[in-house]
Amino acid sequence: MPSTKFIKKLRPKKKKDKDKHKGSMTSLAETQTQTPSEVETRKEYITESVLSKVNLDALNEKDDSNTFKSNIENYIGTVKVPVGAVQVKVNGSHANGSYTVPLATTETSLVGTCNRGCQLINMCGGIESVVMKKQVQSAPIFQFENLRLAVKFDEWLGLPATFESIKVNAIAVVEEATLVKLEHSVHGNSVYSRWYFDTGDAVGQNISTYATKEAMEEILKTAPVQPSSWDLDVGLARNRQAATSLMLDGRGVYVTGEVVCPKEKLEEVFHVSAEKLASFSRESRTWQLISHTAGSTYQSARVIAAILVASGLDAAAVVESHVGITDMKLTKNGDLRVIVTLPSLMVGTTGGGTKLPSQQACLQIIDLPEENSREAFAEVVLAAVMGGEIGMCAAMVGHHFFKTKKRSDSETPSTSIPNGNPVIVEDTEGEAAAEQKVNGDASPEEIKKDTTKPEE
């Protein structure tokens, strides 16, 4: 269990500089108490320049059914998901500054774990990140009477003139759909293809599918041979699929980043050594490989899903979005280099549910730049994911992952979680007191008065 001295470090000083993205480099104060005054105080961590443009009342708004008529069929009501927030510093190719990231989740400890990792990132100057590419695919298949006709169609599909025709026809029906690459291969009497689109600031799955259908119907009019049948997609696009091939060519936004954590800061925040975390990373990758997992991250799915829900994007996109690599290794001087790569991050800033009141408010809280907002969003998501990865791994290595009590919706501490599995609680006097201050209603002033000695 973290010591009281450790807990004080998780509570940042009140931010003084409230210029855009120039706020405190520490994280939001971490508590589970939800009094109106504390909620309002927490919102003060959002910079004034953002608050002047965002209507946070939308987070509490009760909308009528007309609000959702473009997003749902057979409407019967809504569900409420609590939204927490973390702050993280990003030094990216498109995102630069300190960003407030909303996470919508009912999973206790997710925001807290992510918050602690983001605090360490901020103490180290922020994450360095870059977007390598962005693309979304559709994958139509064409079937012919025999192999000879399939080969002839495949040769025609590979002509530069055919590519340009597809590109022109796609843009004609969907302005945001720009064809950037076309792959195709023959399998017997079938031709499989994969069409890669740049879809601007939108996630692009619907855009690419619609553009592919319309363009395909036009180009088939001039094809040298006609398929006996065709299908718009048979799975090669890997839509909502966790495929290992995503690590090679990606889907959505391909983003990668790193942060170097001085060993002293790592031990100060988490009480774990860089050597142990690096060793844990090596062992994890070995067993993830043996288990044939798609990618090798720890809890990227939880963080990404929480951001997708908060921002009005399809939560199912977490299936391919979470596929990535988290790597922790020692530098020459013994510090910890943390690297996270997400090659298939399906995020966007337009379309879908992003225009709904609450979800729009969450996107506005992040305060992304207008130009290349999708790329900037991807870098911010990557930073939050890295915070979650660091927090999770440090908790596992430090053996205090289950030592924090879970609290129920009431104010009474609970020693069990919804699925009935017990939470391990070490009720020593010092740990119980410290734990109460993390999860209970203790104020920063009460913590300052505590004299519990730190753990050795």
Short mmCIF file of C-alpha atoms in Angstrom, two decimals:
data_model
loop_
_atom_site.label_atom_id
_atom_site.label_comp_id
_atom_site.label_asym_id
_atom_site.label_seq_id
_atom_site.Cartn_x
_atom_site.Cartn_y
_atom_site.Cartn_z
CA MET A 1 0.00 0.00 0.00
CA PRO A 2 1.33 3.46 -0.85
CA SER A 3 2.44 5.52 2.09
CA THR A 4 0.79 8.78 3.10
CA LYS A 5 3.84 10.64 1.81
CA PHE A 6 3.24 8.94 -1.53
CA ILE A 7 -0.42 9.94 -1.47
CA LYS A 8 0.47 13.61 -1.00
CA LYS A 9 2.50 13.43 -4.18
CA LEU A 10 -0.60 12.31 -6.09
CA ARG A 11 -2.40 15.49 -5.11
CA PRO A 12 -1.09 18.35 -7.24
CA LYS A 13 -0.94 21.94 -6.18
CA LYS A 14 -3.72 24.13 -7.50
CA LYS A 15 -2.94 25.30 -10.98
CA LYS A 16 -1.97 28.95 -11.22
CA ASP A 17 -1.20 29.50 -14.88
CA LYS A 18 -4.42 29.01 -16.82
CA ASP A 19 -3.31 30.03 -20.27
CA LYS A 20 -4.17 27.63 -23.06
CA HIS A 21 -2.28 24.36 -22.57
CA LYS A 22 0.10 26.05 -20.13
CA GLY A 23 -1.45 24.67 -16.97
CA SER A 24 -0.09 22.51 -14.22
CA MET A 25 2.10 19.63 -15.36
CA THR A 26 0.74 17.49 -12.53
CA SER A 27 -2.40 15.42 -12.83
CA LEU A 28 -5.88 16.11 -11.57
CA ALA A 29 -6.33 15.53 -7.85
CA GLU A 30 -7.34 11.94 -7.35
CA THR A 31 -10.27 11.18 -5.04
CA GLN A 32 -13.45 9.13 -5.23
CA THR A 33 -15.64 11.64 -3.41
CA GLN A 34 -18.27 13.23 -5.61
CA THR A 35 -19.69 16.20 -3.69
CA PRO A 36 -20.86 19.08 -5.91
CA SER A 37 -18.15 21.37 -4.57
CA GLU A 38 -15.40 18.85 -5.33
CA VAL A 39 -16.73 18.25 -8.83
CA GLU A 40 -16.67 21.98 -9.49
CA THR A 41 -13.16 22.28 -8.04
CA ARG A 42 -12.00 19.48 -10.32
CA LYS A 43 -13.33 21.39 -13.31
CA GLU A 44 -11.04 24.29 -12.40
CA TYR A 45 -8.16 22.24 -13.81
CA ILE A 46 -9.62 22.87 -17.25
CA THR A 47 -8.05 26.06 -18.58
CA GLU A 48 -10.09 29.26 -18.72
CA SER A 49 -9.62 29.53 -22.48
CA VAL A 50 -11.37 26.17 -22.84
CA LEU A 51 -14.09 26.88 -20.28
CA SER A 52 -15.01 30.05 -22.16
CA LYS A 53 -15.90 27.90 -25.19
CA VAL A 54 -17.34 24.77 -23.58
CA ASN A 55 -20.79 24.36 -22.08
CA LEU A 56 -20.14 21.87 -19.31
CA ASP A 57 -23.86 21.88 -18.47
CA ALA A 58 -24.21 19.53 -21.43
CA LEU A 59 -22.68 16.82 -19.27
CA ASN A 60 -25.76 17.01 -17.01
CA GLU A 61 -28.31 17.75 -19.70
CA LYS A 62 -31.40 15.55 -20.12
CA ASP A 63 -32.18 15.61 -23.82
CA ASP A 64 -35.37 14.53 -25.53
CA SER A 65 -35.54 11.75 -28.08
CA ASN A 66 -35.11 14.14 -31.03
CA THR A 67 -31.52 14.77 -29.94
CA PHE A 68 -30.60 11.17 -30.76
CA LYS A 69 -32.77 10.53 -33.83
CA SER A 70 -29.71 10.36 -36.13
CA ASN A 71 -27.83 7.98 -33.84
CA ILE A 72 -30.26 5.27 -32.73
CA GLU A 73 -33.18 3.15 -33.86
CA ASN A 74 -36.04 1.95 -31.60
CA TYR A 75 -35.11 4.60 -29.02
CA ILE A 76 -36.28 3.87 -25.45
CA GLY A 77 -33.98 6.10 -23.37
CA THR A 78 -30.38 6.73 -22.36
CA VAL A 79 -27.90 5.44 -19.81
CA LYS A 80 -25.61 7.60 -17.74
CA VAL A 81 -21.88 6.83 -17.66
CA PRO A 82 -19.69 8.79 -15.21
CA VAL A 83 -16.90 10.84 -16.75
CA GLY A 84 -13.53 11.34 -15.09
CA ALA A 85 -10.54 13.26 -16.41
CA VAL A 86 -6.76 13.19 -16.44
CA GLN A 87 -4.22 15.75 -17.60
CA VAL A 88 -1.24 14.81 -19.72
CA LYS A 89 1.54 16.70 -21.46
CA VAL A 90 2.09 15.98 -25.16
CA ASN A 91 5.00 17.06 -27.34
CA GLY A 92 3.72 15.75 -30.63
CA SER A 93 3.76 16.36 -34.34
CA HIS A 94 0.20 17.75 -34.09
CA ALA A 95 -0.64 18.03 -30.37
CA ASN A 96 1.50 20.28 -28.18
CA GLY A 97 0.66 21.22 -24.62
CA SER A 98 -1.12 19.95 -21.53
CA TYR A 99 -4.46 18.33 -22.37
CA THR A 100 -7.44 17.40 -20.21
CA VAL A 101 -8.66 13.98 -21.34
CA PRO A 102 -12.20 12.82 -20.42
CA LEU A 103 -12.78 9.11 -19.74
CA ALA A 104 -16.29 7.68 -19.50
CA THR A 105 -16.27 4.47 -17.52
CA THR A 106 -17.92 2.58 -14.69
CA GLU A 107 -14.71 0.66 -13.99
CA THR A 108 -13.36 1.63 -10.59
CA SER A 109 -9.63 2.47 -10.51
CA LEU A 110 -9.23 3.02 -14.27
CA VAL A 111 -9.07 6.82 -14.07
CA GLY A 112 -6.93 6.67 -10.93
CA THR A 113 -4.41 4.28 -12.50
CA CYS A 114 -4.24 6.36 -15.65
CA ASN A 115 -3.96 9.54 -13.58
CA ARG A 116 -0.89 8.32 -11.70
CA GLY A 117 0.85 7.29 -14.91
CA CYS A 118 0.06 10.66 -16.49
CA GLN A 119 1.48 12.40 -13.44
CA LEU A 120 4.80 10.66 -13.99
CA ILE A 121 4.72 11.54 -17.70
CA ASN A 122 4.14 15.19 -16.82
CA MET A 123 6.98 15.18 -14.30
CA CYS A 124 9.25 13.88 -17.08
CA GLY A 125 8.30 16.70 -19.47
CA GLY A 126 5.60 14.90 -21.46
CA ILE A 127 5.38 12.27 -24.14
CA GLU A 128 7.13 12.69 -27.49
CA SER A 129 4.80 11.44 -30.23
CA VAL A 130 4.31 11.35 -33.98
CA VAL A 131 1.58 10.26 -36.39
CA MET A 132 3.06 8.05 -39.08
CA LYS A 133 -0.02 7.70 -41.30
CA LYS A 134 -3.79 7.57 -41.35
CA GLN A 135 -5.86 5.30 -43.53
CA VAL A 136 -9.01 3.23 -43.40
CA GLN A 137 -9.79 0.32 -45.70
CA SER A 138 -12.66 -1.29 -47.52
CA ALA A 139 -12.13 -4.73 -49.03
CA PRO A 140 -14.42 -5.76 -51.90
CA ILE A 141 -14.15 -9.21 -53.50
CA PHE A 142 -15.00 -10.05 -57.13
CA GLN A 143 -15.91 -13.54 -58.29
CA PHE A 144 -15.68 -14.81 -61.90
CA GLU A 145 -16.62 -17.87 -63.90
CA ASN A 146 -13.02 -19.08 -64.04
CA LEU A 147 -9.41 -18.29 -63.20
CA ARG A 148 -8.63 -16.79 -66.62
CA LEU A 149 -11.28 -14.08 -66.25
CA ALA A 150 -10.16 -13.34 -62.70
CA VAL A 151 -6.57 -12.79 -63.86
CA LYS A 152 -7.71 -10.47 -66.64
CA PHE A 153 -9.74 -8.37 -64.19
CA ASP A 154 -6.83 -8.29 -61.73
CA GLU A 155 -4.50 -6.95 -64.41
CA TRP A 156 -7.00 -4.23 -65.30
CA LEU A 157 -7.48 -3.34 -61.62
CA GLY A 158 -3.72 -2.75 -61.35
CA LEU A 159 -3.58 -0.15 -64.14
CA PRO A 160 -2.79 3.47 -63.11
CA ALA A 161 -5.80 4.63 -65.12
CA THR A 162 -8.09 2.36 -63.09
CA PHE A 163 -6.68 3.75 -59.84
CA GLU A 164 -7.31 7.33 -60.97
CA SER A 165 -10.83 6.44 -62.07
CA ILE A 166 -11.61 4.97 -58.65
CA LYS A 167 -10.11 8.00 -56.92
CA VAL A 168 -12.14 10.48 -59.00
CA ASN A 169 -15.41 8.57 -58.57
CA ALA A 170 -14.92 8.19 -54.82
CA ILE A 171 -14.33 11.90 -54.26
CA ALA A 172 -17.33 12.69 -56.47
CA VAL A 173 -19.69 11.00 -54.02
CA VAL A 174 -17.82 11.60 -50.73
CA GLU A 175 -15.56 14.63 -50.69
CA GLU A 176 -13.66 13.41 -47.61
CA ALA A 177 -12.73 10.06 -49.21
CA THR A 178 -9.33 10.24 -50.93
CA LEU A 179 -8.01 6.95 -52.31
CA VAL A 180 -4.33 6.60 -51.40
CA LYS A 181 -3.56 2.96 -52.16
CA LEU A 182 -5.08 -0.08 -53.84
CA GLU A 183 -4.05 -3.69 -53.18
CA HIS A 184 -5.39 -6.77 -54.94
CA SER A 185 -4.61 -10.46 -55.42
CA VAL A 186 -6.04 -13.52 -57.16
CA HIS A 187 -7.28 -16.64 -55.44
CA GLY A 188 -8.61 -19.06 -58.02
CA ASN A 189 -11.63 -17.50 -59.67
CA SER A 190 -11.78 -14.66 -57.13
CA VAL A 191 -10.04 -11.28 -56.90
CA TYR A 192 -9.57 -9.90 -53.41
CA SER A 193 -8.85 -6.21 -53.03
CA ARG A 194 -8.23 -3.66 -50.31
CA TRP A 195 -8.91 0.03 -50.93
CA TYR A 196 -7.13 2.50 -48.62
CA PHE A 197 -8.72 5.92 -48.01
CA ASP A 198 -7.70 9.09 -46.22
CA THR A 199 -10.95 10.31 -44.66
CA GLY A 200 -9.87 13.64 -43.18
CA ASP A 201 -10.90 14.24 -39.56
CA ALA A 202 -13.55 11.50 -39.56
CA VAL A 203 -12.91 7.94 -38.40
CA GLY A 204 -13.92 6.98 -41.91
CA GLN A 205 -15.41 3.48 -41.81
CA ASN A 206 -18.80 4.53 -43.17
CA ILE A 207 -17.21 7.05 -45.53
CA SER A 208 -14.84 4.49 -47.05
CA THR A 209 -17.58 1.87 -47.38
CA TYR A 210 -19.97 4.23 -49.15
CA ALA A 211 -17.25 5.66 -51.40
CA THR A 212 -16.11 2.16 -52.35
CA LYS A 213 -19.59 1.02 -53.30
CA GLU A 214 -20.35 4.06 -55.45
CA ALA A 215 -16.95 4.10 -57.15
CA MET A 216 -17.01 0.36 -57.78
CA GLU A 217 -20.38 0.50 -59.50
CA GLU A 218 -19.04 3.20 -61.82
CA ILE A 219 -15.74 1.57 -62.76
CA LEU A 220 -17.35 -1.81 -63.44
CA LYS A 221 -19.12 -0.18 -66.38
CA THR A 222 -15.74 0.07 -68.14
CA ALA A 223 -14.14 -3.17 -66.90
CA PRO A 224 -12.89 -5.60 -69.64
CA VAL A 225 -14.73 -8.47 -67.94
CA GLN A 226 -17.67 -8.45 -65.56
CA PRO A 227 -17.71 -10.40 -62.31
CA SER A 228 -20.43 -12.97 -61.86
CA SER A 229 -20.89 -11.56 -58.35
CA TRP A 230 -19.18 -9.21 -55.93
CA ASP A 231 -19.35 -8.34 -52.24
CA LEU A 232 -18.47 -5.04 -50.65
CA ASP A 233 -16.37 -6.54 -47.85
CA VAL A 234 -15.63 -10.05 -46.63
CA GLY A 235 -13.43 -9.16 -43.65
CA LEU A 236 -10.12 -8.26 -45.24
CA ALA A 237 -10.55 -4.66 -44.05
CA ARG A 238 -10.41 -6.03 -40.45
CA ASN A 239 -13.29 -3.85 -39.38
CA ARG A 240 -13.79 -4.45 -35.62
CA GLN A 241 -11.30 -7.33 -35.70
CA ALA A 242 -8.18 -7.74 -33.55
CA ALA A 243 -5.78 -8.96 -36.25
CA THR A 244 -2.02 -9.29 -35.90
CA SER A 245 -1.67 -7.93 -39.46
CA LEU A 246 -2.73 -4.54 -38.09
CA MET A 247 0.78 -4.21 -36.70
CA LEU A 248 2.15 -4.13 -40.26
CA ASP A 249 -0.03 -1.76 -42.29
CA GLY A 250 -2.35 -0.26 -39.67
CA ARG A 251 -5.91 0.97 -39.82
CA GLY A 252 -7.17 4.38 -38.79
CA VAL A 253 -4.34 6.46 -37.31
CA TYR A 254 -0.88 4.94 -36.84
CA VAL A 255 0.67 6.78 -33.87
CA THR A 256 3.72 6.08 -31.76
CA GLY A 257 5.45 7.81 -28.87
CA GLU A 258 7.88 7.53 -25.99
CA VAL A 259 8.86 9.06 -22.70
CA VAL A 260 12.07 8.61 -20.71
CA CYS A 261 11.40 8.40 -16.98
CA PRO A 262 14.36 9.13 -14.70
CA LYS A 263 14.71 6.28 -12.22
CA GLU A 264 14.53 8.70 -9.28
CA LYS A 265 11.14 10.09 -10.38
CA LEU A 266 9.82 6.60 -11.04
CA GLU A 267 10.72 5.47 -7.55
CA GLU A 268 9.41 8.72 -6.06
CA VAL A 269 5.95 8.29 -7.60
CA PHE A 270 5.49 4.51 -7.68
CA HIS A 271 8.10 3.08 -5.30
CA VAL A 272 9.28 0.64 -7.98
CA SER A 273 12.60 0.45 -9.79
CA ALA A 274 13.23 0.90 -13.50
CA GLU A 275 14.97 -2.49 -13.56
CA LYS A 276 11.88 -4.30 -12.27
CA LEU A 277 9.58 -2.63 -14.78
CA ALA A 278 11.92 -3.41 -17.67
CA SER A 279 12.11 -7.04 -16.54
CA PHE A 280 8.32 -7.21 -16.20
CA SER A 281 7.97 -5.88 -19.76
CA ARG A 282 10.30 -8.53 -21.16
CA GLU A 283 8.52 -11.36 -19.36
CA SER A 284 5.10 -10.08 -20.44
CA ARG A 285 6.02 -9.94 -24.11
CA THR A 286 7.30 -13.52 -23.96
CA TRP A 287 4.05 -14.89 -22.59
CA GLN A 288 1.89 -12.68 -24.78
CA LEU A 289 3.74 -14.16 -27.75
CA ILE A 290 3.16 -17.67 -26.49
CA SER A 291 -0.53 -16.84 -25.99
CA HIS A 292 -0.78 -15.53 -29.59
CA THR A 293 -2.29 -12.23 -28.51
CA ALA A 294 -2.85 -9.54 -31.12
CA GLY A 295 -0.37 -6.95 -29.91
CA SER A 296 1.22 -6.65 -26.48
CA THR A 297 -0.32 -3.92 -24.36
CA TYR A 298 -1.64 -4.16 -20.81
CA GLN A 299 -4.80 -2.10 -20.48
CA SER A 300 -4.89 0.02 -23.62
CA ALA A 301 -8.38 -1.32 -24.37
CA ARG A 302 -9.78 0.12 -21.13
CA VAL A 303 -8.40 3.61 -21.68
CA ILE A 304 -9.29 3.73 -25.37
CA ALA A 305 -12.83 2.47 -24.74
CA ALA A 306 -13.37 5.14 -22.07
CA ILE A 307 -12.26 7.87 -24.45
CA LEU A 308 -14.35 6.50 -27.33
CA VAL A 309 -17.47 6.50 -25.17
CA ALA A 310 -16.80 9.99 -23.82
CA SER A 311 -16.24 11.48 -27.28
CA GLY A 312 -19.20 9.83 -29.02
CA LEU A 313 -17.26 7.37 -31.17
CA ASP A 314 -18.15 3.73 -31.78
CA ALA A 315 -17.06 1.85 -28.66
CA ALA A 316 -16.68 -1.32 -30.75
CA ALA A 317 -13.70 0.31 -32.49
CA VAL A 318 -11.69 -0.58 -29.40
CA VAL A 319 -11.33 -4.07 -30.89
CA GLU A 320 -8.79 -2.99 -33.50
CA SER A 321 -7.73 0.22 -31.77
CA HIS A 322 -6.22 -1.49 -28.74
CA VAL A 323 -3.90 -3.67 -30.82
CA GLY A 324 -0.43 -2.26 -30.22
CA ILE A 325 2.87 -2.61 -28.42
CA THR A 326 3.97 -1.35 -25.02
CA ASP A 327 7.70 -1.62 -24.46
CA MET A 328 9.69 -0.68 -21.37
CA LYS A 329 13.46 -0.86 -21.41
CA LEU A 330 16.45 0.63 -19.64
CA THR A 331 18.52 3.45 -21.05
CA LYS A 332 22.30 3.45 -20.75
CA ASN A 333 22.15 5.38 -17.49
CA GLY A 334 19.47 3.17 -15.94
CA ASP A 335 16.38 5.28 -16.61
CA LEU A 336 13.19 3.76 -18.02
CA ARG A 337 12.22 4.35 -21.64
CA VAL A 338 8.51 3.67 -22.20
CA ILE A 339 7.34 3.22 -25.79
CA VAL A 340 3.76 2.74 -26.96
CA THR A 341 2.68 2.21 -30.57
CA LEU A 342 -0.96 2.06 -31.68
CA PRO A 343 -1.06 1.34 -35.43
CA SER A 344 -4.84 1.10 -35.75
CA LEU A 345 -6.37 3.85 -33.64
CA MET A 346 -9.90 4.41 -34.96
CA VAL A 347 -10.57 7.91 -33.71
CA GLY A 348 -11.94 11.07 -35.30
CA THR A 349 -13.36 14.46 -34.38
CA THR A 350 -16.39 14.57 -36.71
CA GLY A 351 -19.31 12.31 -37.52
CA GLY A 352 -21.13 9.69 -35.49
CA GLY A 353 -22.01 10.74 -31.98
CA THR A 354 -19.41 13.51 -31.76
CA LYS A 355 -22.15 16.10 -32.33
CA LEU A 356 -24.29 15.01 -29.39
CA PRO A 357 -24.30 17.56 -26.52
CA SER A 358 -22.39 15.63 -23.84
CA GLN A 359 -19.94 14.03 -26.25
CA GLN A 360 -19.30 17.33 -28.00
CA ALA A 361 -18.55 18.93 -24.65
CA CYS A 362 -16.01 16.20 -23.88
CA LEU A 363 -14.24 16.77 -27.19
CA GLN A 364 -14.22 20.50 -26.56
CA ILE A 365 -12.66 19.95 -23.14
CA ILE A 366 -9.63 18.40 -24.84
CA ASP A 367 -9.31 21.60 -26.90
CA LEU A 368 -7.78 20.13 -30.03
CA PRO A 369 -6.41 22.35 -32.81
CA GLU A 370 -8.73 22.91 -35.76
CA GLU A 371 -6.10 21.85 -38.28
CA ASN A 372 -5.32 18.13 -38.30
CA SER A 373 -7.54 17.63 -35.27
CA ARG A 374 -7.79 13.89 -35.87
CA GLU A 375 -4.02 13.45 -35.76
CA ALA A 376 -3.80 15.63 -32.63
CA PHE A 377 -6.57 13.59 -31.00
CA ALA A 378 -4.67 10.38 -31.74
CA GLU A 379 -1.55 11.74 -30.03
CA VAL A 380 -3.56 12.77 -26.96
CA VAL A 381 -5.20 9.33 -26.78
CA LEU A 382 -1.77 7.71 -27.07
CA ALA A 383 -0.50 9.80 -24.15
CA ALA A 384 -3.45 8.79 -21.97
CA VAL A 385 -2.94 5.15 -22.94
CA MET A 386 0.72 5.40 -21.99
CA GLY A 387 -0.28 6.82 -18.63
CA GLY A 388 -2.57 3.86 -18.11
CA GLU A 389 0.14 1.40 -19.14
CA ILE A 390 2.67 2.90 -16.73
CA GLY A 391 0.17 3.01 -13.88
CA MET A 392 -0.97 -0.56 -14.42
CA CYS A 393 2.52 -2.06 -14.76
CA ALA A 394 3.85 -0.17 -11.73
CA ALA A 395 0.91 -1.43 -9.65
CA MET A 396 1.57 -5.00 -10.75
CA VAL A 397 5.32 -4.81 -10.15
CA GLY A 398 4.84 -3.06 -6.81
CA HIS A 399 2.34 -5.74 -5.71
CA HIS A 400 -0.22 -3.14 -4.68
CA PHE A 401 -2.68 -3.64 -7.53
CA PHE A 402 -5.34 -5.19 -5.30
CA LYS A 403 -4.48 -3.35 -2.11
CA THR A 404 -6.68 -0.35 -2.81
CA LYS A 405 -10.17 -0.89 -1.48
CA LYS A 406 -13.04 -0.71 -3.93
CA ARG A 407 -15.84 1.56 -2.84
CA SER A 408 -19.45 0.94 -3.69
CA ASP A 409 -21.90 3.63 -4.75
CA SER A 410 -22.57 4.29 -1.09
CA GLU A 411 -20.06 5.87 1.26
CA THR A 412 -19.41 2.53 2.96
CA PRO A 413 -16.10 0.91 1.90
CA SER A 414 -16.55 -2.46 0.22
CA THR A 415 -14.16 -5.40 0.16
CA SER A 416 -15.74 -6.98 -2.91
CA ILE A 417 -16.27 -6.07 -6.51
CA PRO A 418 -19.44 -6.61 -8.63
CA ASN A 419 -18.42 -10.02 -9.97
CA GLY A 420 -18.12 -11.36 -6.46
CA ASN A 421 -14.35 -11.80 -6.38
CA PRO A 422 -12.81 -10.57 -3.12
CA VAL A 423 -10.39 -7.67 -3.08
CA ILE A 424 -7.24 -8.31 -1.09
CA VAL A 425 -7.04 -5.80 1.74
CA GLU A 426 -4.19 -5.57 4.19
CA ASP A 427 -5.78 -3.86 7.16
CA THR A 428 -2.67 -2.73 8.96
CA GLU A 429 -3.23 0.51 10.79
CA GLY A 430 -0.92 2.61 8.65
CA GLU A 431 -2.20 1.27 5.34
CA ALA A 432 -5.85 1.51 6.36
CA ALA A 433 -5.39 5.15 7.32
CA ALA A 434 -3.54 5.98 4.15
CA GLU A 435 -6.09 4.10 2.07
CA GLN A 436 -8.93 6.01 3.66
CA LYS A 437 -7.29 9.22 2.53
CA VAL A 438 -7.06 8.07 -1.07
CA ASN A 439 -10.54 6.59 -1.39
CA GLY A 440 -12.37 8.40 1.37
CA ASP A 441 -13.34 11.98 1.98
CA ALA A 442 -10.02 13.23 3.31
CA SER A 443 -9.10 16.76 2.32
CA PRO A 444 -5.61 17.88 1.26
CA GLU A 445 -5.32 19.68 4.60
CA GLU A 446 -5.98 16.44 6.50
CA ILE A 447 -3.33 14.66 4.49
CA LYS A 448 -0.78 17.36 5.24
CA LYS A 449 -1.32 16.78 8.97
CA ASP A 450 -0.70 13.04 8.68
CA THR A 451 2.67 11.91 9.94
CA THR A 452 2.65 8.29 8.79
CA LYS A 453 6.12 7.27 7.76
CA PRO A 454 6.71 6.22 4.15
CA GLU A 455 7.26 2.58 3.31
CA GLU A 456 10.80 1.37 3.10
#
